[in-house]
PDB file of C-alpha atoms in Angstrom:
ATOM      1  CA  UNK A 195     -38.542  -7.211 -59.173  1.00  0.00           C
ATOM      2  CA  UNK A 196     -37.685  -8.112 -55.628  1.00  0.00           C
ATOM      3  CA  UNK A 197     -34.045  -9.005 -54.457  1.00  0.00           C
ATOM      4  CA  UNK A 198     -33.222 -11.311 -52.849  1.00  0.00           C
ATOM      5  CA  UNK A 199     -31.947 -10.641 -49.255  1.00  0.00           C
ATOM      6  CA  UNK A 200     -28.948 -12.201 -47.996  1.00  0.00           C
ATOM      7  CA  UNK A 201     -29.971 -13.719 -45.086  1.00  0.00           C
ATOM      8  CA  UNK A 202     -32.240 -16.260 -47.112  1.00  0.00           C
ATOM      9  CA  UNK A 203     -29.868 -17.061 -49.836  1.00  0.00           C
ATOM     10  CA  UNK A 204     -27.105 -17.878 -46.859  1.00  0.00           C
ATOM     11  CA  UNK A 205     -27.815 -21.236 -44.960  1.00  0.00           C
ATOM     12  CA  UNK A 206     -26.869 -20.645 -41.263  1.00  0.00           C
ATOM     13  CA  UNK A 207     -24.803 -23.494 -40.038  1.00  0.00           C
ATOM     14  CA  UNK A 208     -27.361 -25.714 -37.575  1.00  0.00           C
ATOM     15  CA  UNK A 209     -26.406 -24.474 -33.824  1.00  0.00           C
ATOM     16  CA  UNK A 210     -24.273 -27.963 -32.361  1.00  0.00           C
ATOM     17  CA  UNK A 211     -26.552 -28.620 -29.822  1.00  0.00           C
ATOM     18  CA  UNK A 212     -24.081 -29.335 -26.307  1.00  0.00           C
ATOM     19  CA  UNK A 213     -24.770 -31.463 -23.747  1.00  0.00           C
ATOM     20  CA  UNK A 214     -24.022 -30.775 -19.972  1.00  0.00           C
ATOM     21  CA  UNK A 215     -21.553 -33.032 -18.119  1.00  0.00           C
ATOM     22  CA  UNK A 216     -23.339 -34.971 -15.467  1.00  0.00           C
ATOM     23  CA  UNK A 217     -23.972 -33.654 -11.939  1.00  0.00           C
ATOM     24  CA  UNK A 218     -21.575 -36.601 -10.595  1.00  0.00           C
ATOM     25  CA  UNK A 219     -18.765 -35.779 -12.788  1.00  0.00           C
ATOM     26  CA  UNK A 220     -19.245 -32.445 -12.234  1.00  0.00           C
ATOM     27  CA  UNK A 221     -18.626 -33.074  -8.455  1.00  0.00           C
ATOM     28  CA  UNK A 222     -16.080 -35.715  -9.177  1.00  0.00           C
ATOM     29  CA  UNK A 223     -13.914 -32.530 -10.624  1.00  0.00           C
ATOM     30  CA  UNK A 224     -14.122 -30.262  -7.731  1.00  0.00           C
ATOM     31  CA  UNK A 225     -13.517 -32.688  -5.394  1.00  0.00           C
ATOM     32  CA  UNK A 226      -9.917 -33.634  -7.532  1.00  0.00           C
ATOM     33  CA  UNK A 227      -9.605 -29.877  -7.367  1.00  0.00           C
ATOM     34  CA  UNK A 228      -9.609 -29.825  -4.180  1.00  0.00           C
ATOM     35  CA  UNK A 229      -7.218 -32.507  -2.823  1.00  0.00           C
ATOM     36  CA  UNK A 230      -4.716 -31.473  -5.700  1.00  0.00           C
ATOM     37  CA  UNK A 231      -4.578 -27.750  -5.154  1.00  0.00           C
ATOM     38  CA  UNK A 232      -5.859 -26.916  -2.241  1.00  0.00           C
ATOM     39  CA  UNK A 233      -4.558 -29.490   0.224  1.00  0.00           C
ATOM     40  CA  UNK A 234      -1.134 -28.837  -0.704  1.00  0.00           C
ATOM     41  CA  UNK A 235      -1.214 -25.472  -0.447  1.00  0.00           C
ATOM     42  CA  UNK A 236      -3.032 -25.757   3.466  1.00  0.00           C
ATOM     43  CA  UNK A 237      -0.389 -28.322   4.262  1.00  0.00           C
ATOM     44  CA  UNK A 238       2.570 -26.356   2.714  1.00  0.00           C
ATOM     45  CA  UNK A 239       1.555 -22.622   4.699  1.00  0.00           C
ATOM     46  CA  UNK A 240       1.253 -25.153   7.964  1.00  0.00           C
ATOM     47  CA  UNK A 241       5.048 -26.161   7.370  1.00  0.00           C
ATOM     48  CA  UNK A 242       6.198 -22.115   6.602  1.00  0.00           C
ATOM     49  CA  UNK A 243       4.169 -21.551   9.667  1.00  0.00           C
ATOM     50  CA  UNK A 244       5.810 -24.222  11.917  1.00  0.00           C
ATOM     51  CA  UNK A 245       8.786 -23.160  10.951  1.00  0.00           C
ATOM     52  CA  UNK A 246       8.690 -19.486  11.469  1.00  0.00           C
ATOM     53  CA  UNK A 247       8.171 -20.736  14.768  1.00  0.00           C
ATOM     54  CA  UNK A 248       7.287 -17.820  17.849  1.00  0.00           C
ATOM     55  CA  UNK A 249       9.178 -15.253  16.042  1.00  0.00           C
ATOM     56  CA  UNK A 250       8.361 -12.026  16.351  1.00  0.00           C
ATOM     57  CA  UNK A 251       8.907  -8.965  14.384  1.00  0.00           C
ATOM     58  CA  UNK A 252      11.247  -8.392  11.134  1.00  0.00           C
ATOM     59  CA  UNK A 253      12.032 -11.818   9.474  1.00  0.00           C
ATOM     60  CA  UNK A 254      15.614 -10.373   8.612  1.00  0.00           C
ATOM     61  CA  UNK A 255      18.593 -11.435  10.388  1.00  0.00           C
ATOM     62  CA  UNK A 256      20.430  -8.946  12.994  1.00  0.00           C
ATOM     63  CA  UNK A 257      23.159  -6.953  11.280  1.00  0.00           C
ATOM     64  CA  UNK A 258      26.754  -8.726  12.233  1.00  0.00           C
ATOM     65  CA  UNK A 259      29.459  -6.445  14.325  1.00  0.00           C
ATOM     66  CA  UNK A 260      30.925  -6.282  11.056  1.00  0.00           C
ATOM     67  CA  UNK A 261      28.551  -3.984   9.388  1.00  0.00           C
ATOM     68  CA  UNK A 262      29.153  -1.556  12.417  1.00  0.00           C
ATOM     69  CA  UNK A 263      32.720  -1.231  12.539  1.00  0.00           C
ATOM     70  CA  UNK A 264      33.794  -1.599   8.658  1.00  0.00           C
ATOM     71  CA  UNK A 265      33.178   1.433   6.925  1.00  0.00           C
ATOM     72  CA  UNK A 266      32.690  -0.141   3.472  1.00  0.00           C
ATOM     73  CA  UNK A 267      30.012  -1.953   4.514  1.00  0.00           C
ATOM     74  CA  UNK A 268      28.179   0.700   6.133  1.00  0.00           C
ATOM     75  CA  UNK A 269      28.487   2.510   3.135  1.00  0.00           C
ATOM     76  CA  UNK A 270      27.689  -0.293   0.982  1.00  0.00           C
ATOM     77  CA  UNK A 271      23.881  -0.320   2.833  1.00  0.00           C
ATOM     78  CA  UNK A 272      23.168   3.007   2.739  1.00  0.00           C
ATOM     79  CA  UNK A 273      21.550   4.971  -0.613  1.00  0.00           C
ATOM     80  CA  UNK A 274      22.378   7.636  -2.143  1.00  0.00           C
ATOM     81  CA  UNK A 275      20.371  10.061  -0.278  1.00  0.00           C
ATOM     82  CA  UNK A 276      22.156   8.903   2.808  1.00  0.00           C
ATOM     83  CA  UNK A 277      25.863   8.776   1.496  1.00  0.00           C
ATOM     84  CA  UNK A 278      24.870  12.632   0.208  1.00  0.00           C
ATOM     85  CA  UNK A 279      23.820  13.588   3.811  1.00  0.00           C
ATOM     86  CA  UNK A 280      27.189  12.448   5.021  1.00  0.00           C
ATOM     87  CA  UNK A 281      29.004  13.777   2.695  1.00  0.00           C
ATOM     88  CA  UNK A 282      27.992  17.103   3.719  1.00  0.00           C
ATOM     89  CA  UNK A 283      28.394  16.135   7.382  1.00  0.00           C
ATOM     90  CA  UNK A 284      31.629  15.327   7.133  1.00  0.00           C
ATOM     91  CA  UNK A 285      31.987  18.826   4.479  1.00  0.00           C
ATOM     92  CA  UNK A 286      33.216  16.629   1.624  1.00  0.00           C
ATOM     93  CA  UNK A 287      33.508  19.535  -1.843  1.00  0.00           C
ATOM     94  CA  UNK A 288      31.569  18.415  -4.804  1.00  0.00           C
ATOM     95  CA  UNK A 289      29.875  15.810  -3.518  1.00  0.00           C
ATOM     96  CA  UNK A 290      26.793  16.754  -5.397  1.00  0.00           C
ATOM     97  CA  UNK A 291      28.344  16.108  -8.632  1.00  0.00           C
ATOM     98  CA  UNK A 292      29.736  12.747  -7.703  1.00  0.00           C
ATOM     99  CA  UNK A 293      27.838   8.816  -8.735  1.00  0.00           C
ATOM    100  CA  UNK A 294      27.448   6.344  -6.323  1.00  0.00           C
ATOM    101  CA  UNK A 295      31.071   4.817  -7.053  1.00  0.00           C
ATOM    102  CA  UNK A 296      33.184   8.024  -6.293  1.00  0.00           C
ATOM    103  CA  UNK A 297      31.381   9.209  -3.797  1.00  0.00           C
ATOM    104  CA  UNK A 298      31.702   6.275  -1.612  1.00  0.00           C
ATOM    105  CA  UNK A 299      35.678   6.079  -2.390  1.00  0.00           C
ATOM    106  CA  UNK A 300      35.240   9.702  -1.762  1.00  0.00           C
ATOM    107  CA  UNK A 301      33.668   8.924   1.760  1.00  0.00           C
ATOM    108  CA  UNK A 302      35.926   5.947   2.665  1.00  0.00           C
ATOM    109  CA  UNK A 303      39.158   8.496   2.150  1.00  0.00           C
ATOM    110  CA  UNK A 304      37.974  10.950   4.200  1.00  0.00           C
ATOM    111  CA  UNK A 305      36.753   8.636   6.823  1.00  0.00           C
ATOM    112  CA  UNK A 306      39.866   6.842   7.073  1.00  0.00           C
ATOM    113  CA  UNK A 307      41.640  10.273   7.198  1.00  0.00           C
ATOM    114  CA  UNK A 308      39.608  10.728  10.445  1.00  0.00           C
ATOM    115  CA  UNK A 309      40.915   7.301  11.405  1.00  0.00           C
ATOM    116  CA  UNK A 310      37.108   5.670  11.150  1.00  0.00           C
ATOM    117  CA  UNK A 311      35.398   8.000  13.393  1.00  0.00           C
ATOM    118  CA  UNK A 312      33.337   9.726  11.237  1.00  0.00           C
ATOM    119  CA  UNK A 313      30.880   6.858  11.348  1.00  0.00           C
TER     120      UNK A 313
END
């Protein structure tokens, strides 16, 4: 006796059949596209632009006086590669062993024991 495969005794469900927008509406969206994304983002990198202005170079502003002469600050900017390189200019002990925090007070006493010229 044959069996019955599965395939017959399971109705597929009918394929929806869809139908494609029309070639007007179609063109109707890209053209809303366009004047809702891309114009503001043309007119928006002309205003950056304008106001960048003829600058040249880094966008950052110039360091004040103040991060040259105060020693904290200078400190404060550097990493922790650099305050370990003065440390051992300056032959500070156990500054290898030393986080960020106590070796800059670290720094800062001995600097100020030099009266600020180590920097």
């Amino acid at each position: 006796m044959p069996r019955p495969s599965l395939s017959n005794s399971v109705d597929p469900k009918p394929q929806r059949q869809l139908h494609p927008l029309p070639k007007g509406l179609v063109e109707l969206y890209g053209l809303l596209a366009v004047l809702f994304v891309l114009v503001p983002e043309w007119m928006a990198d002309g205003a950056l632009a304008g106001l960048r202005g003829g600058r040249s170079g880094s966008e950052l502003p110039m360091t004040s006086s103040a991060w040259q002469r105060v020693p904290e600050l200078r400190l404060a900017a550097m990493t922790l590669r650099e305050l370990r390189e003065l440390a051992r200019a300056l032959r500070l002990w156990g500054y290898s062993t030393l986080n960020r925090e106590e070796l800059t007070a670290s720094l800062l006493r001995k600097i100020q024991a030099r009266r600020g010229k180590a920097l």
